[in-house]
Tab-separated table of C-alpha atoms in Angstrom:
chain	number	residue	atom	x	y	z
A	1	MET	CA	79.861	101.462	109.261
A	2	LYS	CA	80.241	98.189	107.417
A	3	ILE	CA	81.365	97.624	103.856
A	4	ARG	CA	81.093	94.739	101.443
A	5	PHE	CA	82.599	94.483	97.995
A	6	TRP	CA	80.137	92.765	95.657
A	7	GLY	CA	82.168	93.505	92.532
A	8	VAL	CA	85.812	94.542	92.259
A	9	ARG	CA	86.680	93.912	88.613
A	10	GLY	CA	87.002	96.464	85.809
A	11	SER	CA	86.033	96.400	82.125
A	12	PHE	CA	84.183	93.088	82.089
A	13	ALA	CA	83.306	90.236	84.401
A	14	MET	CA	85.505	87.147	84.671
A	15	SER	CA	84.920	83.580	85.797
A	16	GLY	CA	87.139	80.575	86.382
A	17	ARG	CA	89.275	78.987	89.050
A	18	GLU	CA	91.945	81.689	88.731
A	19	PHE	CA	89.506	84.410	89.837
A	20	LEU	CA	87.794	82.801	92.822
A	21	ARG	CA	89.526	84.491	95.765
A	22	TYR	CA	89.125	88.097	94.636
A	23	GLY	CA	86.048	87.613	92.501
A	24	GLY	CA	85.118	88.283	88.918
A	25	ASN	CA	82.131	90.651	89.098
A	26	THR	CA	82.337	94.251	87.978
A	27	THR	CA	82.147	97.221	90.293
A	28	SER	CA	79.629	97.398	93.123
A	29	VAL	CA	80.321	98.454	96.730
A	30	ASP	CA	77.768	98.302	99.551
A	31	LEU	CA	77.981	100.524	102.651
A	32	VAL	CA	75.751	100.027	105.694
A	33	ALA	CA	75.484	102.475	108.602
A	34	SER	CA	74.381	101.595	112.115
A	35	GLY	CA	70.623	101.373	112.351
A	36	GLY	CA	70.292	100.067	108.819
A	37	PRO	CA	70.707	102.900	106.278
A	38	ARG	CA	72.697	101.694	103.286
A	39	LEU	CA	73.945	102.984	99.990
A	40	LEU	CA	75.440	101.355	96.945
A	41	ILE	CA	78.289	102.684	94.837
A	42	ASP	CA	77.947	101.613	91.199
A	43	LEU	CA	75.754	98.929	89.720
A	44	GLY	CA	78.078	96.532	87.933
A	45	THR	CA	77.413	92.804	87.756
A	46	GLY	CA	78.264	92.551	91.463
A	47	GLY	CA	75.059	94.430	92.202
A	48	THR	CA	73.018	91.482	90.987
A	49	GLU	CA	74.483	89.373	93.807
A	50	LEU	CA	73.554	92.022	96.367
A	51	ALA	CA	70.062	92.076	94.870
A	52	LYS	CA	69.554	88.421	95.781
A	53	GLN	CA	70.279	89.201	99.434
A	54	LEU	CA	68.088	92.310	99.409
A	55	MET	CA	65.164	90.280	98.129
A	56	THR	CA	65.186	88.269	101.376
A	57	SER	CA	64.638	91.514	103.332
A	58	GLU	CA	62.180	94.386	103.095
A	59	PHE	CA	63.000	94.800	99.392
A	60	GLY	CA	61.283	91.504	98.653
A	61	LYS	CA	58.113	92.930	100.220
A	62	GLY	CA	58.262	96.272	98.467
A	63	HIS	CA	59.345	98.278	101.511
A	64	GLY	CA	63.029	98.878	100.642
A	65	THR	CA	64.784	102.212	100.234
A	66	LEU	CA	68.189	102.518	98.563
A	67	PRO	CA	70.329	105.300	97.088
A	68	ILE	CA	72.771	104.235	94.356
A	69	LEU	CA	75.723	106.520	93.631
A	70	LEU	CA	77.192	106.154	90.148
A	71	SER	CA	80.812	107.059	89.519
A	72	HIS	CA	80.056	107.125	85.775
A	73	THR	CA	78.120	105.211	83.164
A	74	HIS	CA	80.739	103.052	81.482
A	75	LEU	CA	79.194	99.645	80.958
A	76	ASP	CA	81.101	97.826	83.713
A	77	HIS	CA	79.535	100.221	86.241
A	78	ILE	CA	75.912	99.875	85.112
A	79	GLN	CA	75.775	96.315	83.747
A	80	GLY	CA	73.665	95.229	86.707
A	81	LEU	CA	70.896	97.750	86.014
A	82	PRO	CA	68.592	95.453	83.977
A	83	PHE	CA	69.044	92.568	86.438
A	84	PHE	CA	68.730	94.314	89.822
A	85	THR	CA	65.631	92.527	91.096
A	86	PRO	CA	64.485	95.142	93.686
A	87	PHE	CA	63.599	97.293	90.657
A	88	PHE	CA	60.875	94.784	89.821
A	89	ILE	CA	59.024	94.978	93.160
A	90	LYS	CA	56.326	97.630	93.496
A	91	GLY	CA	56.771	99.833	96.549
A	92	ASN	CA	60.574	99.875	96.680
A	93	GLN	CA	62.038	103.377	96.464
A	94	ILE	CA	65.408	103.564	94.699
A	95	ARG	CA	67.328	106.743	93.918
A	96	ILE	CA	70.052	106.656	91.270
A	97	LEU	CA	72.393	109.634	91.603
A	98	GLY	CA	75.209	110.584	89.274
A	99	ALA	CA	76.676	113.295	87.084
A	100	SER	CA	75.668	113.813	83.469
A	101	PRO	CA	77.929	111.525	81.388
A	102	LEU	CA	78.664	114.042	78.623
A	103	SER	CA	77.758	117.603	77.805
A	104	GLY	CA	74.249	117.688	76.420
A	105	VAL	CA	73.473	114.073	77.402
A	106	SER	CA	71.470	113.499	80.559
A	107	LEU	CA	72.032	110.714	83.052
A	108	GLU	CA	68.428	109.609	82.619
A	109	ALA	CA	68.783	109.359	78.834
A	110	THR	CA	71.931	107.283	79.202
A	111	LEU	CA	70.307	104.824	81.605
A	112	GLN	CA	67.175	104.757	79.488
A	113	ASN	CA	69.331	103.687	76.573
A	114	GLN	CA	70.680	100.789	78.660
A	115	LEU	CA	67.094	99.487	78.885
A	116	ALA	CA	66.182	100.218	75.258
A	117	PRO	CA	64.757	97.292	73.267
A	118	HIS	CA	68.046	96.939	71.394
A	119	TYR	CA	69.652	95.782	74.639
A	120	SER	CA	66.913	94.795	77.074
A	121	PRO	CA	63.376	93.371	77.068
A	122	LEU	CA	62.478	95.855	79.815
A	123	ASN	CA	62.016	98.570	77.172
A	124	GLY	CA	62.692	101.512	79.446
A	125	LEU	CA	62.906	102.813	82.998
A	126	GLU	CA	59.184	103.463	83.016
A	127	ASN	CA	58.542	99.716	83.030
A	128	LEU	CA	60.318	99.152	86.347
A	129	ALA	CA	57.748	98.416	89.060
A	130	ALA	CA	59.642	100.137	91.866
A	131	GLY	CA	59.663	103.871	92.365
A	132	VAL	CA	62.933	104.798	90.635
A	133	THR	CA	64.217	108.363	90.477
A	134	ILE	CA	67.215	109.543	88.451
A	135	GLU	CA	68.950	112.519	90.056
A	136	THR	CA	71.725	114.482	88.394
A	137	ILE	CA	74.421	115.676	90.776
A	138	THR	CA	77.133	118.291	90.382
A	139	PRO	CA	80.573	116.942	91.356
A	140	GLY	CA	82.042	119.170	94.021
A	141	ALA	CA	78.719	119.668	95.768
A	142	PRO	CA	77.926	117.698	98.951
A	143	LEU	CA	75.069	115.216	99.198
A	144	GLU	CA	72.845	114.496	102.170
A	145	LEU	CA	71.601	110.910	102.245
A	146	PRO	CA	69.858	109.213	105.173
A	147	GLY	CA	72.585	108.043	107.555
A	148	PHE	CA	75.466	109.343	105.397
A	149	GLU	CA	77.355	112.523	104.594
A	150	VAL	CA	78.792	112.501	101.078
A	151	ALA	CA	81.379	114.788	99.504
A	152	THR	CA	82.054	114.579	95.771
A	153	ALA	CA	84.642	115.613	93.211
A	154	ALA	CA	85.222	115.222	89.483
A	155	VAL	CA	88.424	113.333	88.606
A	156	PRO	CA	89.986	112.567	85.192
A	157	HIS	CA	89.312	109.253	83.481
A	158	GLY	CA	90.891	109.307	80.042
A	159	SER	CA	88.851	111.589	77.791
A	160	MET	CA	86.086	112.051	80.379
A	161	VAL	CA	85.654	112.645	84.104
A	162	THR	CA	84.188	110.427	86.785
A	163	THR	CA	82.740	111.235	90.193
A	164	ALA	CA	84.746	110.313	93.279
A	165	TYR	CA	83.095	110.067	96.693
A	166	ARG	CA	83.947	110.617	100.353
A	167	ILE	CA	81.323	108.906	102.508
A	168	THR	CA	81.075	109.393	106.272
A	169	ALA	CA	78.847	107.550	108.741
A	170	ASP	CA	79.190	106.432	112.368
A	171	GLY	CA	82.344	108.510	112.713
A	172	LYS	CA	84.110	106.578	109.925
A	173	THR	CA	85.033	107.657	106.406
A	174	VAL	CA	85.392	105.691	103.161
A	175	THR	CA	86.827	107.350	100.062
A	176	PHE	CA	86.052	105.898	96.635
A	177	LEU	CA	88.547	106.884	93.921
A	178	SER	CA	88.085	104.433	91.107
A	179	ASP	CA	88.435	104.962	87.352
A	180	VAL	CA	90.928	107.774	87.743
A	181	GLU	CA	94.254	108.581	86.143
A	182	TYR	CA	96.190	111.616	87.348
A	183	PRO	CA	98.274	113.602	84.840
A	184	LEU	CA	101.275	112.880	87.079
A	185	ILE	CA	101.194	109.715	89.188
A	186	ASP	CA	103.377	111.230	91.899
A	187	ASP	CA	101.339	114.414	92.041
A	188	PRO	CA	97.658	113.551	92.648
A	189	LEU	CA	95.064	116.233	92.187
A	190	PRO	CA	94.139	118.342	95.237
A	191	GLU	CA	90.519	117.224	94.886
A	192	ALA	CA	91.534	113.595	95.315
A	193	LEU	CA	93.683	114.360	98.335
A	194	ALA	CA	90.875	116.333	99.937
A	195	LEU	CA	88.435	113.457	99.564
A	196	ALA	CA	90.958	110.995	100.981
A	197	HIS	CA	92.069	113.187	103.897
A	198	GLU	CA	92.467	110.929	106.957
A	199	ALA	CA	89.976	108.444	105.499
A	200	ASP	CA	89.631	105.208	107.444
A	201	LEU	CA	89.573	103.325	104.127
A	202	LEU	CA	90.739	104.566	100.730
A	203	ILE	CA	89.423	102.505	97.812
A	204	HIS	CA	91.635	103.387	94.862
A	205	ASP	CA	91.884	102.389	91.228
A	206	ALA	CA	94.743	99.928	90.682
A	207	MET	CA	93.857	98.399	87.344
A	208	HIS	CA	97.488	98.336	86.253
A	209	ALA	CA	100.494	96.809	87.937
A	210	ASP	CA	103.267	99.385	88.293
A	211	HIS	CA	105.554	97.594	85.838
A	212	ASP	CA	102.827	97.543	83.156
A	213	TYR	CA	101.740	101.132	83.443
A	214	ASP	CA	104.060	102.702	80.858
A	215	LEU	CA	102.325	100.656	78.172
A	216	ARG	CA	98.889	101.814	79.330
A	217	LYS	CA	99.247	105.521	80.036
A	218	GLY	CA	96.254	107.483	78.885
A	219	TRP	CA	93.792	104.615	79.259
A	220	GLY	CA	92.123	106.364	82.213
A	221	HIS	CA	93.271	104.030	84.987
A	222	SER	CA	95.956	104.054	87.661
A	223	PRO	CA	98.835	101.832	88.639
A	224	ALA	CA	98.870	100.568	92.209
A	225	ARG	CA	101.495	103.165	93.110
A	226	ALA	CA	98.994	105.993	92.598
A	227	GLY	CA	96.911	104.709	95.485
A	228	VAL	CA	99.980	104.644	97.707
A	229	VAL	CA	100.823	108.262	96.896
A	230	VAL	CA	97.272	109.412	97.642
A	231	ALA	CA	97.063	107.380	100.845
A	232	GLU	CA	100.367	108.687	102.192
A	233	ARG	CA	99.808	112.338	101.307
A	234	ALA	CA	96.225	112.322	102.530
A	235	GLY	CA	96.940	110.398	105.728
A	236	ALA	CA	94.517	107.588	104.903
A	237	LYS	CA	94.555	104.754	107.421
A	238	LYS	CA	94.130	101.831	104.999
A	239	LEU	CA	94.362	101.330	101.237
A	240	ALA	CA	92.217	98.910	99.229
A	241	LEU	CA	93.425	98.342	95.667
A	242	PHE	CA	90.370	98.183	93.403
A	243	HIS	CA	89.033	97.833	89.847
A	244	HIS	CA	91.294	94.895	89.089
A	245	SER	CA	92.130	94.165	85.481
A	246	PRO	CA	90.124	91.299	83.963
A	247	ASP	CA	93.500	89.805	83.057
A	248	ALA	CA	94.700	89.800	86.670
A	249	THR	CA	94.425	86.361	88.267
A	250	ASP	CA	94.304	85.839	92.023
A	251	ASP	CA	98.031	85.085	92.073
A	252	MET	CA	98.824	88.195	90.063
A	253	ILE	CA	96.796	90.362	92.449
A	254	ASP	CA	98.627	88.763	95.386
A	255	GLN	CA	101.896	89.876	93.811
A	256	VAL	CA	100.614	93.421	93.274
A	257	VAL	CA	99.595	93.630	96.939
A	258	GLU	CA	102.973	92.321	98.089
A	259	ARG	CA	104.918	94.794	95.944
A	260	THR	CA	102.642	97.689	96.880
A	261	ALA	CA	102.751	96.973	100.614
A	262	ALA	CA	106.550	96.998	100.447
A	263	GLN	CA	106.426	100.641	99.295
A	264	THR	CA	104.499	102.066	102.238
A	265	SER	CA	103.668	101.857	105.921
A	266	VAL	CA	99.959	102.245	105.111
A	267	PRO	CA	98.205	98.847	105.406
A	268	VAL	CA	97.384	97.578	101.897
A	269	ILE	CA	94.789	95.043	100.799
A	270	ALA	CA	93.221	94.131	97.492
A	271	ALA	CA	89.455	94.532	97.423
A	272	ALA	CA	87.798	91.117	97.259
A	273	GLU	CA	84.223	89.975	96.996
A	274	GLY	CA	83.246	88.617	100.386
A	275	ASN	CA	81.640	89.216	103.738
A	276	TYR	CA	80.850	92.531	105.385
A	277	MET	CA	83.712	94.061	107.324
A	278	ASP	CA	83.937	96.976	109.705
A	279	VAL	CA	85.543	100.125	108.366
């Protein structure tokens, strides 16, 4: 299985010379299994960059198939929806899967609102040329996608919950735990540990540097240390710090990685927009 980070930033996209090495796009992670099946986690602005590459393949001819897993529908995770060009090609089949954002509000209604005329000239999901299905999932229930096995769990994110994922293909496992804040940093939830159990790569929220976290408790995001605790207790083989603050420059992220790596024997990297790498 290969992985590529197309967007690693949280809250809003950034540009400028201080954000070149790690990238400034918001959340979007692409996983590709042997033989070609792929899935996308979240559709932030990074997804629009993936879309350009997809349009040079079968998606440009209307023969593409893609499942998109949403962790939640905060804007930085769906900003790419109106600009994801495979949606505009008839014949493409794209499944968007995620939990209902709030009680009584459907996932489809939320995404429909993103394309409402107040915000987009597309005027609704029904105007997308591709075959697009919106599928509501129940966190905690497994998913079967072509080429992938997916386990899910609901995790706390401020006043709401998000969906975390454990994705297995080709004998390798990636765990996605972004937009999460545990009630106690040193005592992660059992659901998170189960998803991360012996994962080959744990992608974990690290929006806050450890020394800044006391000022930001309750915002729904984790300090880098939280990823270390999960990785160590779950026996994950590698930790990728993710969902970087829009205020965090490349040099600041370097410092977070250095301090975090000094706390643990688990290999630590910061997720960066770039080329595909083997899990």
